[in-house]
Short mmCIF file of C-alpha atoms in Angstrom, two decimals:
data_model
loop_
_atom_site.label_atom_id
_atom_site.label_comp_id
_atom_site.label_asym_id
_atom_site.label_seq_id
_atom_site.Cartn_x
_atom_site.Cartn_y
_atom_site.Cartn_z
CA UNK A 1 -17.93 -10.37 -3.26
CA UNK A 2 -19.78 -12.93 -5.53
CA UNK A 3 -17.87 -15.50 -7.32
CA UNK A 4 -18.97 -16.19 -11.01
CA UNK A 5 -18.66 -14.14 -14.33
CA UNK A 6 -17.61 -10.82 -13.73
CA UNK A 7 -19.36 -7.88 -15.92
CA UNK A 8 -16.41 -6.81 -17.48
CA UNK A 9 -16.07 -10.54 -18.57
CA UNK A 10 -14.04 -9.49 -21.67
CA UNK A 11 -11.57 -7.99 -19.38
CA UNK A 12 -10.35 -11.42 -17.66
CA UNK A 13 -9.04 -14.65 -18.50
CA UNK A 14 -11.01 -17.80 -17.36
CA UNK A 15 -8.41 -20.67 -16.11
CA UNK A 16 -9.68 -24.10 -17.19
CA UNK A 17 -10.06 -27.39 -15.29
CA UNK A 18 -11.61 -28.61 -11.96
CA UNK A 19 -10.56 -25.30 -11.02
CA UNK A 20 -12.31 -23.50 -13.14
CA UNK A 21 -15.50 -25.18 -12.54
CA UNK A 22 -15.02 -24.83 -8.45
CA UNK A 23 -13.18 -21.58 -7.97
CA UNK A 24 -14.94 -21.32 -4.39
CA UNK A 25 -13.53 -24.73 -3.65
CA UNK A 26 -11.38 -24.23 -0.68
CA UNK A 27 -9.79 -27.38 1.37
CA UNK A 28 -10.35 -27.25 5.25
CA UNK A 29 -7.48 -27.50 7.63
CA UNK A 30 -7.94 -31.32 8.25
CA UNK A 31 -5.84 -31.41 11.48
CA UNK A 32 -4.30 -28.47 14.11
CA UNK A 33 -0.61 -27.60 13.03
CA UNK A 34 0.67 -25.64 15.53
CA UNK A 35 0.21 -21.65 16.14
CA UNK A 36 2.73 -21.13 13.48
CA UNK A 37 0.09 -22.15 11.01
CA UNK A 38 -2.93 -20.81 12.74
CA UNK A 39 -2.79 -17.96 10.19
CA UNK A 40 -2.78 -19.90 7.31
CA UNK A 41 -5.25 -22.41 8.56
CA UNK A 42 -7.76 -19.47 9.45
CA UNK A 43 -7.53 -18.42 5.92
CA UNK A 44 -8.23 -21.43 3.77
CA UNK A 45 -11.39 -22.19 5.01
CA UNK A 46 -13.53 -20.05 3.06
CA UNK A 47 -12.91 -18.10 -0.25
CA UNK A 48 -14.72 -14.36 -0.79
CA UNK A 49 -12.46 -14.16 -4.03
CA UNK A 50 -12.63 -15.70 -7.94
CA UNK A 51 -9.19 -17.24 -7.89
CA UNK A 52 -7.16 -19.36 -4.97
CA UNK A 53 -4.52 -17.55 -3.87
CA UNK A 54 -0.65 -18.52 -2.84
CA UNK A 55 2.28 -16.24 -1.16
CA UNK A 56 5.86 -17.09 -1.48
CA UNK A 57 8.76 -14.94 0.18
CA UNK A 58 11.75 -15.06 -2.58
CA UNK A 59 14.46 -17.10 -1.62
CA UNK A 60 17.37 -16.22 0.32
CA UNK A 61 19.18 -13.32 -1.74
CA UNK A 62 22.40 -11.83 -1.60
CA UNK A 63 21.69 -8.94 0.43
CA UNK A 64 19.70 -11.57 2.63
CA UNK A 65 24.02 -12.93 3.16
CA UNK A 66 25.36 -9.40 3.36
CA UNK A 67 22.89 -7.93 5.88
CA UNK A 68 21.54 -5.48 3.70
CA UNK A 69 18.48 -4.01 3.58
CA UNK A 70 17.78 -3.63 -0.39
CA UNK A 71 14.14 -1.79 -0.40
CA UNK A 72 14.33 0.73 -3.34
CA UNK A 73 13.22 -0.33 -6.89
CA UNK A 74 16.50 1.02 -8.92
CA UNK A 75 18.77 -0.84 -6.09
CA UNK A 76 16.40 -4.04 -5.58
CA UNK A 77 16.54 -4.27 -9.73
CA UNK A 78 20.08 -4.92 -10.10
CA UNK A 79 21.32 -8.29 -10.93
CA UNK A 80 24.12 -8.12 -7.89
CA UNK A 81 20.93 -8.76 -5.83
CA UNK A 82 19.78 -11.66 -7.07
CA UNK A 83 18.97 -14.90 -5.37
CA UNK A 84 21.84 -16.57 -3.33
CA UNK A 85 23.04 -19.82 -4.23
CA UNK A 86 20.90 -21.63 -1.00
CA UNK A 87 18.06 -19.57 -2.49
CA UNK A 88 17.67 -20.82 -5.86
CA UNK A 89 17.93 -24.33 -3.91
CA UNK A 90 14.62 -22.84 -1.48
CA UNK A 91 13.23 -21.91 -4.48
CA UNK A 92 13.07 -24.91 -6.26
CA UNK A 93 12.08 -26.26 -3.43
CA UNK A 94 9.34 -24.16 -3.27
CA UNK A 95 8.42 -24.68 -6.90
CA UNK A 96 8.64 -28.60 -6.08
CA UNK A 97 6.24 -28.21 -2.96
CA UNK A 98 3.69 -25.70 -5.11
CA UNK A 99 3.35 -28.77 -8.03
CA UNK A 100 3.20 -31.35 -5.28
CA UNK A 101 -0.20 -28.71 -3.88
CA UNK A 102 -1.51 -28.57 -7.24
CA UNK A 103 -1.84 -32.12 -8.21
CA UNK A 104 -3.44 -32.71 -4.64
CA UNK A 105 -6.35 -30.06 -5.29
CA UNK A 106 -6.59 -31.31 -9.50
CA UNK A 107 -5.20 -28.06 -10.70
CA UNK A 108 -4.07 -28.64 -14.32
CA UNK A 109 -0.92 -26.58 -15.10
CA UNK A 110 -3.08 -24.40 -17.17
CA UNK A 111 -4.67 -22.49 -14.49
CA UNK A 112 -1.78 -21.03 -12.80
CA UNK A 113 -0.70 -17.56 -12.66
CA UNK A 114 2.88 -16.47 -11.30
CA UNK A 115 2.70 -12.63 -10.59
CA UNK A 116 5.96 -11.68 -9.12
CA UNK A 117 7.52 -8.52 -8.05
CA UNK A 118 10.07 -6.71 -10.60
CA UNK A 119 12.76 -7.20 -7.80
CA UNK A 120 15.93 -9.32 -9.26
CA UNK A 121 16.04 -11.31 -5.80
CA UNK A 122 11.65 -12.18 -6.63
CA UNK A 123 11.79 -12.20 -10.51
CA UNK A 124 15.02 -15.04 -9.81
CA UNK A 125 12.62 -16.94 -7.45
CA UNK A 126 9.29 -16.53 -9.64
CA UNK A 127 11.98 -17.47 -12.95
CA UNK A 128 12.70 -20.86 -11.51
CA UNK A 129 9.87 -21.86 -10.01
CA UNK A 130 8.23 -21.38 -13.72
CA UNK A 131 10.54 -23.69 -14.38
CA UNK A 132 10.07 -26.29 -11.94
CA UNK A 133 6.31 -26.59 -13.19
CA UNK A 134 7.53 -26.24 -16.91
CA UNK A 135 5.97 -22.94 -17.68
CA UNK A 136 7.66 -20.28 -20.54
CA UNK A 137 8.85 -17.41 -17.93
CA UNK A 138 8.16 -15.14 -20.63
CA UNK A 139 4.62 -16.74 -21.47
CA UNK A 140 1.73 -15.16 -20.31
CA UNK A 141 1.25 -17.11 -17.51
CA UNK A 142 3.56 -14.97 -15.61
CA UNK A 143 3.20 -11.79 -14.84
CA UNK A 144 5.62 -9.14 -12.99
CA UNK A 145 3.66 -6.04 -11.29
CA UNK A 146 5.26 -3.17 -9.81
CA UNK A 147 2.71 -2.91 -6.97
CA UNK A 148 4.30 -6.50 -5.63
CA UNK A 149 7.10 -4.41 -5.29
CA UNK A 150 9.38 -4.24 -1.97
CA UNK A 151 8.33 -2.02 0.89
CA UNK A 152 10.38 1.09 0.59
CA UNK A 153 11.48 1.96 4.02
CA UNK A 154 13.36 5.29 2.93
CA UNK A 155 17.07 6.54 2.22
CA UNK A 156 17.49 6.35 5.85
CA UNK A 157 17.10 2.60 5.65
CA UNK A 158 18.46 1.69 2.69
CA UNK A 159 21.82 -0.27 1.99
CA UNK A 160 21.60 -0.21 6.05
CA UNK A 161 22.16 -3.37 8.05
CA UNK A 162 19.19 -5.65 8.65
CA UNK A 163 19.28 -5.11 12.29
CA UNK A 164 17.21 -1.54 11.87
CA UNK A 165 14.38 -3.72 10.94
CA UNK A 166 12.92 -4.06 14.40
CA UNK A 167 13.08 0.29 14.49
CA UNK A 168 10.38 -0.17 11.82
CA UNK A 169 8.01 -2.57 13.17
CA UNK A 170 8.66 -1.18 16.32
CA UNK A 171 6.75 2.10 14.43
CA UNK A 172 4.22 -0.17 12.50
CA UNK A 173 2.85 -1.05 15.55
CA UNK A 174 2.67 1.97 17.49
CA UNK A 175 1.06 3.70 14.31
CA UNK A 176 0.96 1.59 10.87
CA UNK A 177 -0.12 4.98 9.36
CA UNK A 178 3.44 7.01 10.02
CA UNK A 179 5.82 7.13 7.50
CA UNK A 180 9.46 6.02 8.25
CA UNK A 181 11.64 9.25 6.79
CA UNK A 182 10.84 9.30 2.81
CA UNK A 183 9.72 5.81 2.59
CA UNK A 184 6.21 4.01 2.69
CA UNK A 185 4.03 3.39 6.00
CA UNK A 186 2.28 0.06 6.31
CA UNK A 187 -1.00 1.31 5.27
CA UNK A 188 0.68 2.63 1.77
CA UNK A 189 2.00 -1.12 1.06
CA UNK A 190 -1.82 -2.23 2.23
CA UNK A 191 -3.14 0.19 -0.63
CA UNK A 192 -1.23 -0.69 -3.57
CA UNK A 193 -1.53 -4.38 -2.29
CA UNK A 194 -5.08 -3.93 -2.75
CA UNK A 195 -4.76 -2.69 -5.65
CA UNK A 196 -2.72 -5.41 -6.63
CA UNK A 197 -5.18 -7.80 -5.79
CA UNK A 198 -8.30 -6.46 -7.24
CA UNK A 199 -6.24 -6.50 -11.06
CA UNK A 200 -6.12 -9.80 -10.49
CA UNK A 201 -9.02 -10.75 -9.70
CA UNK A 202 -10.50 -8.67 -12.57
CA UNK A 203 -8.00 -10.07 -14.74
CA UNK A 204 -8.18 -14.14 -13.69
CA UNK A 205 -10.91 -15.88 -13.20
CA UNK A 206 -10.72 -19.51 -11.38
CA UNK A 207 -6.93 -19.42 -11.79
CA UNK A 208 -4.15 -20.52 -8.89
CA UNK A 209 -2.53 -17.80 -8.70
CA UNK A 210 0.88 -17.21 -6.87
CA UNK A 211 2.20 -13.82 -5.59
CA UNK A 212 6.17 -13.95 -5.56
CA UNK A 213 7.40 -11.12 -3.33
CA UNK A 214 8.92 -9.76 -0.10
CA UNK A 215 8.66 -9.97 3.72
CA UNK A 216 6.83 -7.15 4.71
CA UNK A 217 4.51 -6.66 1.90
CA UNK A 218 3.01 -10.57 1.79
CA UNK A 219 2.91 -10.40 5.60
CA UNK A 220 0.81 -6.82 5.41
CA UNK A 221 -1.16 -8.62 2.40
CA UNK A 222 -2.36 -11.83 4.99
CA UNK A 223 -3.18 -9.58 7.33
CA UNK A 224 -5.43 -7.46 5.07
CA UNK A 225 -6.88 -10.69 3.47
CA UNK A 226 -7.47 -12.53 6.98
CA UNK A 227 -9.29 -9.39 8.46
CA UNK A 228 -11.78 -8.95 5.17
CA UNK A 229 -12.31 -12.94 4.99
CA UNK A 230 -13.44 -12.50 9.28
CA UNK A 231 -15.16 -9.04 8.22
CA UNK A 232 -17.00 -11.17 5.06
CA UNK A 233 -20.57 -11.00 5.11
CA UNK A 234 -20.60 -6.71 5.66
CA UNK A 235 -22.65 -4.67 3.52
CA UNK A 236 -19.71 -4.00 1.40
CA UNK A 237 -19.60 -6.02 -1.78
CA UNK A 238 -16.52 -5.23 -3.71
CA UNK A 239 -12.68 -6.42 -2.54
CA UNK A 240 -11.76 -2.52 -2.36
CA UNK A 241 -14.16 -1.31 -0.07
CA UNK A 242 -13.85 -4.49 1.96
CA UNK A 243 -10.45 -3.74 2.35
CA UNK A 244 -11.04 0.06 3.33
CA UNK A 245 -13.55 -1.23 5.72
CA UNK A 246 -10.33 -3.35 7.89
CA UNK A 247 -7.88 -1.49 7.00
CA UNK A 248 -7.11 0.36 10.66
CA UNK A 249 -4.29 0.52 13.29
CA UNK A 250 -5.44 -2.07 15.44
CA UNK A 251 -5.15 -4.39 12.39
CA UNK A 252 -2.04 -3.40 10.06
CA UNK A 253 -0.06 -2.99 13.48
CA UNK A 254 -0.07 -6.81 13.98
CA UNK A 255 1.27 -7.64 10.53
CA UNK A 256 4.27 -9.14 11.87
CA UNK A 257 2.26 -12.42 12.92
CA UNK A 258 2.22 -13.46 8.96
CA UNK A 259 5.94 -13.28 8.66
CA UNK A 260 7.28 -16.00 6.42
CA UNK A 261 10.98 -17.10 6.03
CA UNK A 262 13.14 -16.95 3.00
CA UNK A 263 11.66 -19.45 0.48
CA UNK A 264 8.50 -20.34 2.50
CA UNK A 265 4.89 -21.12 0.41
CA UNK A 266 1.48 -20.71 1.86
CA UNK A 267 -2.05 -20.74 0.53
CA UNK A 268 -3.79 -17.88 1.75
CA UNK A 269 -6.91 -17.77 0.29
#
């Protein structure tokens, strides 16, 4: 997917500065970190996209203390989930750490994006780190989109201890295409992920964008990413069909190598 002015160049908003000017511009990995970061590292190197790209997993929320697994839209909207109190603290850390990035790479305030899902426990997290880097929350530098959304794991799930997690991965990876009982498979997250994505990049152009939302869906998103940046170079030449083109058991199953913690930043692309 070429970098540069996009045909529907009416249709997107260019993001000034150095970053504007070297949207491609991604910083090697200088040293190893460890195989916790191998991920991460892997992904920086190149760029097959028009804006850089961050992930951060919304602080630690309420139902995070409770034990609760809060994965439907009406629940996951209500204030009573909101950040925890050691979760606004991750996510001005977070915030802190994201400025800290920006200045390193020359990134004037001007080109970020915040697009967060409408989740209270991400919008809380996205809200103050706008206001760590001094952005209007309601500006139109950040943006909430549904697709960011939670993964819905079904009514059988929901309001359900955390400890029925490893039930679902333990189906992701014997078939990332099979539904848990009235909720979403991996490969549904993957699609409107991707379709997530691709608004972005038709809407920003050279921008640093980050993606404020939940475990499952920014660990399903790396993987997706990862597998079209080591698939780059195929005859396909738009992010959606480079994303159909890896988008297959043998990949989605192993989603659960991305996993982030509560609160935890990473440049992905």
């Amino acid at each position: 997917m070429p970098l540069g002015p996009h045909p529907s160049s009416k249709t997107h908003m260019d993001c000034p500065g150095e970053l504007g000017k070297q949207a491609a511009a991604i910083q090697p990995a200088e040293t190893e970190r460890g195989k916790e970061k191998k991920a991460e590292v892997q992904m920086e190197e190149t760029s097959f996209l028009r804006n850089r790209f961050w992930v951060l997993r919304h602080g630690k929320s309420i139902p995070n203390e409770r034990g609760l697994i809060v994965s439907s839209l009406e629940n996951g909207a209500l204030s009573e989930y909101q950040l925890a109190s050691e979760g606004v603290k991750q996510a001005q850390l977070a915030g802190e750490l994201f400025l800290e990035q920006l200045k390193e790479r020359n990134i004037p305030l001007e080109s970020v994006r915040i697009c967060y899902s409408p989740f209270a426990r991400t919008s809380h997290t996205a809200k103050v780190v706008a206001s760590v880097l001094n952005l209007p929350f309601e500006g139109p530098q950040c943006k909430v989109m549904e697709d960011l959304r939670e993964r819905y794991f079904g009514p059988s799930f929901e309001l359900m201890s955390h400890d029925k997690y490893p039930e679902i991965w333990a189906l992701d990876e014997k078939d990332p295409f099979m539904q848990p009982e009235g909720g979403e498979s991996a490969n549904d997250v993957a699609n409107r992920l991707a379709s997530a994505m691709a608004s972005m990049e038709l809407e920003f152009q050279g921008c640093a964008v980050l993606i404020v939302s939940h475990g499952d869906p920014l660990q399903i998103l790396q993987t997706i990413l990862s597998a079209v940046k080591q698939h780059n170079g195929s005859t396909c030449d738009d992010l959606s069909s480079m994303v159909q083109a890896v988008k297959i058991p043998s990949i989605l199953s192993q989603h659960r190598k991305f996993a982030l913690l509560t609160g935890e930043l990473r440049q992905i692309i």
